[in-house]
Amino acid sequence: MTPPLPEIPLLDLSLAQRDKPAFIAQLRGMLVNGGFAYLAHTPVSKELVDNMVDSTAKFFALPADVKDSVTMNDSAHFNGYLRKGSVENPTREQFNYGDDSGTWPAEGAPVYHKIHGSTPWPDDAVFPGGRAVMKDYYTQLKLLSLQFTEYVAEALGLSPDAFESISEPDVAMRQLRCKLLRYPTCPPSTTGFVPHTDSNFLTYLLQASDEPGLEIQNSSGEWFAAPPIRGTFILLTGKILEKVTHGLVKAPLHRVVSPTQGTRYSVGYFQGVAMDTRVAETKFEFPQELLDMKRARQEREGDTTEFRFTESDKIPTGEGVLNFKLRAHPLVTYKYYPELFPKFFPDGLPAKYATAAH
Ligand SMILES: O=C(O)CCC(=O)C(=O)O
Ligand SMILES: [Fe+2]
């Protein structure tokens, strides 16, 4: 393994077995002072990661008509394939999938429960073994993230099960999703994905090729390259974790610059919380030691503004996610959420989608 970059900490998960207090202290520093790290020596096997890397490239190499046959436009749950060419994805292609065990929400359940559900998969005849590998990867990342969440709680001075209070008892309903990404060769300095913070709880990124491109901003506003290091994941804290900790943890800005040669692949595992959680209603008590660490960081950054919830923190997280997705995917809204369509598209389908709807 290449030595870690000085700007981006490397968390060795095996240390949690050998010297837990040392691991928890490292994790605490990472959470409060940056919100990003390489994560090494996880229980996810090298064989599975290799298979996932292989299956990701094979998925995107499928003929265009096969990929279009599993389009996200035919999924009420926003799973499936997205061609390049949208405002958010001018150059990259994407495939989203989650747990397939979803059932249509019961009568009277909030409409955002529909986010959870099956994925359209390419037939095994054209994508042999790919689906099985991807589902296995999802399961292993789910197990990793459940264990890791306990460490995060401990590092923040809470009891290991503290975040169970914002988690759905049915694990499948916790908004856990994988996102496969392909970034093709582009002219120098082409944006692959704009600067953003992730909106979820925690993200685990597998950089599934040797092409660099991911960049992360530290709390002083400097951008650093986070090149792929084999055998690691990039861990990024998201806005939900930032909010439920009242800014004790900060979600880092990150972006992707498209490769100038070769193709960059990446697989994100996005860990959410229970859809019904209203972040503005969560209450966790943090020890003074952590509040002091936050204060020291804020003084270093020269920003001591008090944390405030926004209006959107008062609605269920599932509703916020749904609103975002409805706006981003007009055809899905038109087909599967007709009662909400006029609210988001009062002028009807945008022209580029109008023919596709029929
Ligand atoms: O391509 C990557 O490695 C990161 C993508 C990303 O940040 C995102 O999709 O939220
Ligand atoms: Fe991201």
Short mmCIF file of N, CA and C in Angstrom, two decimals, residues 64-145:
data_model
loop_
_atom_site.label_atom_id
_atom_site.label_comp_id
_atom_site.label_asym_id
_atom_site.label_seq_id
_atom_site.Cartn_x
_atom_site.Cartn_y
_atom_site.Cartn_z
N ALA A 64 -25.28 0.05 -25.05
CA ALA A 64 -26.15 1.15 -24.59
C ALA A 64 -27.60 0.69 -24.42
N ASP A 65 -28.09 -0.17 -25.34
CA ASP A 65 -29.50 -0.56 -25.22
C ASP A 65 -29.75 -1.42 -23.98
N VAL A 66 -28.73 -2.19 -23.57
CA VAL A 66 -28.89 -3.00 -22.35
C VAL A 66 -28.93 -2.08 -21.14
N LYS A 67 -28.03 -1.09 -21.11
CA LYS A 67 -28.03 -0.15 -19.97
C LYS A 67 -29.34 0.63 -19.96
N ASP A 68 -29.80 1.05 -21.15
CA ASP A 68 -31.06 1.80 -21.19
C ASP A 68 -32.26 0.94 -20.77
N SER A 69 -32.13 -0.38 -20.88
CA SER A 69 -33.26 -1.25 -20.49
C SER A 69 -33.41 -1.29 -18.97
N VAL A 70 -32.41 -0.79 -18.24
CA VAL A 70 -32.54 -0.72 -16.77
C VAL A 70 -32.50 0.75 -16.34
N THR A 71 -33.08 1.61 -17.15
CA THR A 71 -33.03 3.05 -16.87
C THR A 71 -33.73 3.42 -15.56
N MET A 72 -33.18 4.42 -14.90
CA MET A 72 -33.80 4.95 -13.69
C MET A 72 -35.19 5.54 -13.99
N ASN A 73 -35.41 5.92 -15.24
CA ASN A 73 -36.72 6.50 -15.60
C ASN A 73 -37.86 5.50 -15.42
N ASP A 74 -37.54 4.21 -15.32
CA ASP A 74 -38.58 3.20 -15.10
C ASP A 74 -38.58 2.70 -13.65
N SER A 75 -37.99 3.46 -12.75
CA SER A 75 -37.94 3.01 -11.35
C SER A 75 -38.57 4.06 -10.43
N ALA A 76 -39.63 3.66 -9.76
CA ALA A 76 -40.26 4.57 -8.80
C ALA A 76 -39.32 4.85 -7.63
N HIS A 77 -38.28 4.01 -7.50
CA HIS A 77 -37.39 4.11 -6.34
C HIS A 77 -36.06 4.79 -6.69
N PHE A 78 -35.98 5.36 -7.86
CA PHE A 78 -34.77 6.08 -8.29
C PHE A 78 -33.56 5.16 -8.33
N ASN A 79 -33.80 3.89 -8.64
CA ASN A 79 -32.68 2.97 -8.87
C ASN A 79 -32.55 2.76 -10.37
N GLY A 80 -31.36 2.31 -10.79
CA GLY A 80 -31.14 2.01 -12.20
C GLY A 80 -30.11 2.92 -12.83
N TYR A 81 -30.10 2.90 -14.16
CA TYR A 81 -29.02 3.53 -14.93
C TYR A 81 -29.38 4.94 -15.38
N LEU A 82 -28.41 5.82 -15.26
CA LEU A 82 -28.56 7.21 -15.74
C LEU A 82 -27.48 7.47 -16.77
N ARG A 83 -27.91 7.83 -17.98
CA ARG A 83 -26.93 8.21 -19.01
C ARG A 83 -26.24 9.50 -18.62
N LYS A 84 -25.11 9.76 -19.26
CA LYS A 84 -24.52 11.08 -19.08
C LYS A 84 -25.39 12.10 -19.81
N GLY A 85 -25.22 13.37 -19.45
CA GLY A 85 -25.93 14.39 -20.22
C GLY A 85 -26.93 15.20 -19.42
N SER A 86 -27.14 14.87 -18.14
CA SER A 86 -28.06 15.70 -17.37
C SER A 86 -27.29 16.88 -16.77
N VAL A 87 -28.02 17.80 -16.17
CA VAL A 87 -27.36 18.97 -15.58
C VAL A 87 -26.37 18.53 -14.50
N GLU A 88 -26.79 17.57 -13.65
CA GLU A 88 -25.91 17.14 -12.56
C GLU A 88 -24.78 16.25 -13.07
N ASN A 89 -25.05 15.50 -14.13
CA ASN A 89 -24.07 14.54 -14.64
C ASN A 89 -23.73 14.85 -16.09
N PRO A 90 -23.05 15.95 -16.37
CA PRO A 90 -22.80 16.26 -17.78
C PRO A 90 -21.93 15.21 -18.47
N THR A 91 -21.00 14.62 -17.73
CA THR A 91 -20.08 13.67 -18.40
C THR A 91 -20.12 12.27 -17.81
N ARG A 92 -20.56 12.11 -16.55
CA ARG A 92 -20.45 10.78 -15.96
C ARG A 92 -21.72 9.96 -16.13
N GLU A 93 -21.55 8.64 -16.17
CA GLU A 93 -22.69 7.72 -16.17
C GLU A 93 -22.83 7.17 -14.76
N GLN A 94 -24.03 6.68 -14.46
CA GLN A 94 -24.32 6.28 -13.07
C GLN A 94 -25.28 5.09 -13.05
N PHE A 95 -25.13 4.24 -12.04
CA PHE A 95 -26.11 3.17 -11.79
C PHE A 95 -26.34 3.10 -10.28
N ASN A 96 -27.58 3.26 -9.85
CA ASN A 96 -27.92 3.22 -8.42
C ASN A 96 -28.64 1.92 -8.09
N TYR A 97 -28.28 1.34 -6.98
CA TYR A 97 -29.06 0.18 -6.51
C TYR A 97 -29.06 0.13 -5.00
N GLY A 98 -30.05 -0.59 -4.48
CA GLY A 98 -30.15 -0.72 -3.02
C GLY A 98 -30.64 -2.11 -2.68
N ASP A 99 -31.27 -2.21 -1.53
CA ASP A 99 -31.84 -3.47 -1.11
C ASP A 99 -33.06 -3.75 -1.98
N ASP A 100 -33.22 -4.98 -2.42
CA ASP A 100 -34.35 -5.28 -3.31
C ASP A 100 -35.58 -5.76 -2.57
N SER A 101 -35.53 -5.73 -1.25
CA SER A 101 -36.62 -6.37 -0.51
C SER A 101 -37.82 -5.45 -0.30
N GLY A 102 -37.79 -4.29 -0.90
CA GLY A 102 -38.84 -3.29 -0.63
C GLY A 102 -40.22 -3.73 -1.09
N THR A 103 -41.20 -3.29 -0.34
CA THR A 103 -42.58 -3.52 -0.76
C THR A 103 -43.22 -2.15 -0.87
N TRP A 104 -44.24 -2.03 -1.68
CA TRP A 104 -44.92 -0.75 -1.84
C TRP A 104 -45.48 -0.32 -0.49
N PRO A 105 -45.32 0.96 -0.11
CA PRO A 105 -45.77 1.35 1.24
C PRO A 105 -47.25 1.05 1.46
N ALA A 106 -47.56 0.74 2.70
CA ALA A 106 -48.95 0.45 3.07
C ALA A 106 -49.80 1.70 2.91
N GLU A 107 -51.11 1.49 2.77
CA GLU A 107 -52.06 2.61 2.73
C GLU A 107 -51.76 3.57 3.87
N GLY A 108 -51.72 4.83 3.58
CA GLY A 108 -51.57 5.80 4.66
C GLY A 108 -50.13 6.09 5.03
N ALA A 109 -49.18 5.29 4.52
CA ALA A 109 -47.76 5.56 4.82
C ALA A 109 -47.34 6.81 4.06
N PRO A 110 -46.36 7.55 4.60
CA PRO A 110 -45.94 8.75 3.88
C PRO A 110 -45.41 8.40 2.49
N VAL A 111 -45.64 9.29 1.54
CA VAL A 111 -45.27 9.00 0.14
C VAL A 111 -43.78 8.75 -0.01
N TYR A 112 -42.95 9.39 0.86
CA TYR A 112 -41.50 9.20 0.71
C TYR A 112 -41.04 7.78 1.03
N HIS A 113 -41.89 6.97 1.64
CA HIS A 113 -41.51 5.56 1.85
C HIS A 113 -41.33 4.83 0.53
N LYS A 114 -41.90 5.41 -0.55
CA LYS A 114 -41.74 4.79 -1.87
C LYS A 114 -40.30 4.82 -2.37
N ILE A 115 -39.45 5.64 -1.75
CA ILE A 115 -38.05 5.70 -2.20
C ILE A 115 -37.41 4.33 -2.09
N HIS A 116 -37.83 3.60 -1.06
CA HIS A 116 -37.23 2.30 -0.81
C HIS A 116 -37.86 1.24 -1.72
N GLY A 117 -37.05 0.49 -2.45
CA GLY A 117 -37.64 -0.55 -3.27
C GLY A 117 -36.64 -1.19 -4.21
N SER A 118 -37.16 -1.97 -5.14
CA SER A 118 -36.31 -2.83 -5.97
C SER A 118 -35.47 -2.04 -6.98
N THR A 119 -34.58 -2.76 -7.64
CA THR A 119 -33.68 -2.19 -8.64
C THR A 119 -33.90 -2.93 -9.95
N PRO A 120 -33.95 -2.23 -11.08
CA PRO A 120 -33.98 -2.96 -12.35
C PRO A 120 -32.56 -3.45 -12.68
N TRP A 121 -32.39 -4.77 -12.84
CA TRP A 121 -31.05 -5.34 -13.10
C TRP A 121 -30.95 -5.87 -14.51
N PRO A 122 -29.77 -5.78 -15.11
CA PRO A 122 -29.59 -6.44 -16.41
C PRO A 122 -29.71 -7.94 -16.22
N ASP A 123 -30.21 -8.61 -17.23
CA ASP A 123 -30.37 -10.05 -17.18
C ASP A 123 -29.03 -10.76 -16.94
N ASP A 124 -29.08 -11.84 -16.19
CA ASP A 124 -27.84 -12.57 -15.91
C ASP A 124 -27.16 -13.07 -17.21
N ALA A 125 -27.95 -13.28 -18.26
CA ALA A 125 -27.37 -13.76 -19.52
C ALA A 125 -26.42 -12.73 -20.12
N VAL A 126 -26.74 -11.42 -19.94
CA VAL A 126 -25.86 -10.39 -20.52
C VAL A 126 -24.86 -9.85 -19.50
N PHE A 127 -25.15 -10.05 -18.20
CA PHE A 127 -24.27 -9.53 -17.14
C PHE A 127 -24.02 -10.65 -16.14
N PRO A 128 -23.32 -11.72 -16.61
CA PRO A 128 -23.24 -12.93 -15.79
C PRO A 128 -22.56 -12.67 -14.44
N GLY A 129 -23.25 -13.00 -13.39
CA GLY A 129 -22.68 -12.91 -12.05
C GLY A 129 -22.61 -11.50 -11.48
N GLY A 130 -22.83 -10.49 -12.31
CA GLY A 130 -22.63 -9.10 -11.87
C GLY A 130 -23.55 -8.70 -10.73
N ARG A 131 -24.82 -9.07 -10.89
CA ARG A 131 -25.78 -8.70 -9.86
C ARG A 131 -25.44 -9.34 -8.52
N ALA A 132 -25.03 -10.61 -8.55
CA ALA A 132 -24.70 -11.32 -7.30
C ALA A 132 -23.53 -10.63 -6.60
N VAL A 133 -22.51 -10.24 -7.37
CA VAL A 133 -21.35 -9.56 -6.78
C VAL A 133 -21.80 -8.24 -6.15
N MET A 134 -22.62 -7.50 -6.89
CA MET A 134 -23.02 -6.18 -6.39
C MET A 134 -23.89 -6.29 -5.14
N LYS A 135 -24.71 -7.31 -5.09
CA LYS A 135 -25.56 -7.48 -3.90
C LYS A 135 -24.71 -7.92 -2.71
N ASP A 136 -23.73 -8.76 -2.98
CA ASP A 136 -22.83 -9.20 -1.91
C ASP A 136 -22.06 -7.97 -1.37
N TYR A 137 -21.61 -7.13 -2.30
CA TYR A 137 -20.86 -5.93 -1.89
C TYR A 137 -21.75 -5.04 -1.00
N TYR A 138 -22.98 -4.86 -1.43
CA TYR A 138 -23.94 -4.05 -0.65
C TYR A 138 -24.08 -4.62 0.77
N THR A 139 -24.24 -5.94 0.85
CA THR A 139 -24.43 -6.57 2.16
C THR A 139 -23.19 -6.38 3.05
N GLN A 140 -22.01 -6.55 2.46
CA GLN A 140 -20.79 -6.40 3.25
C GLN A 140 -20.58 -4.96 3.71
N LEU A 141 -20.92 -4.01 2.82
CA LEU A 141 -20.78 -2.60 3.21
C LEU A 141 -21.80 -2.24 4.29
N LYS A 142 -22.97 -2.86 4.21
CA LYS A 142 -23.99 -2.61 5.23
C LYS A 142 -23.46 -3.08 6.60
N LEU A 143 -22.87 -4.27 6.63
CA LEU A 143 -22.33 -4.79 7.89
C LEU A 143 -21.21 -3.89 8.41
N LEU A 144 -20.32 -3.49 7.49
CA LEU A 144 -19.22 -2.61 7.88
C LEU A 144 -19.78 -1.31 8.46
N SER A 145 -20.77 -0.75 7.79
CA SER A 145 -21.27 0.57 8.22
C SER A 145 -22.02 0.47 9.56
#
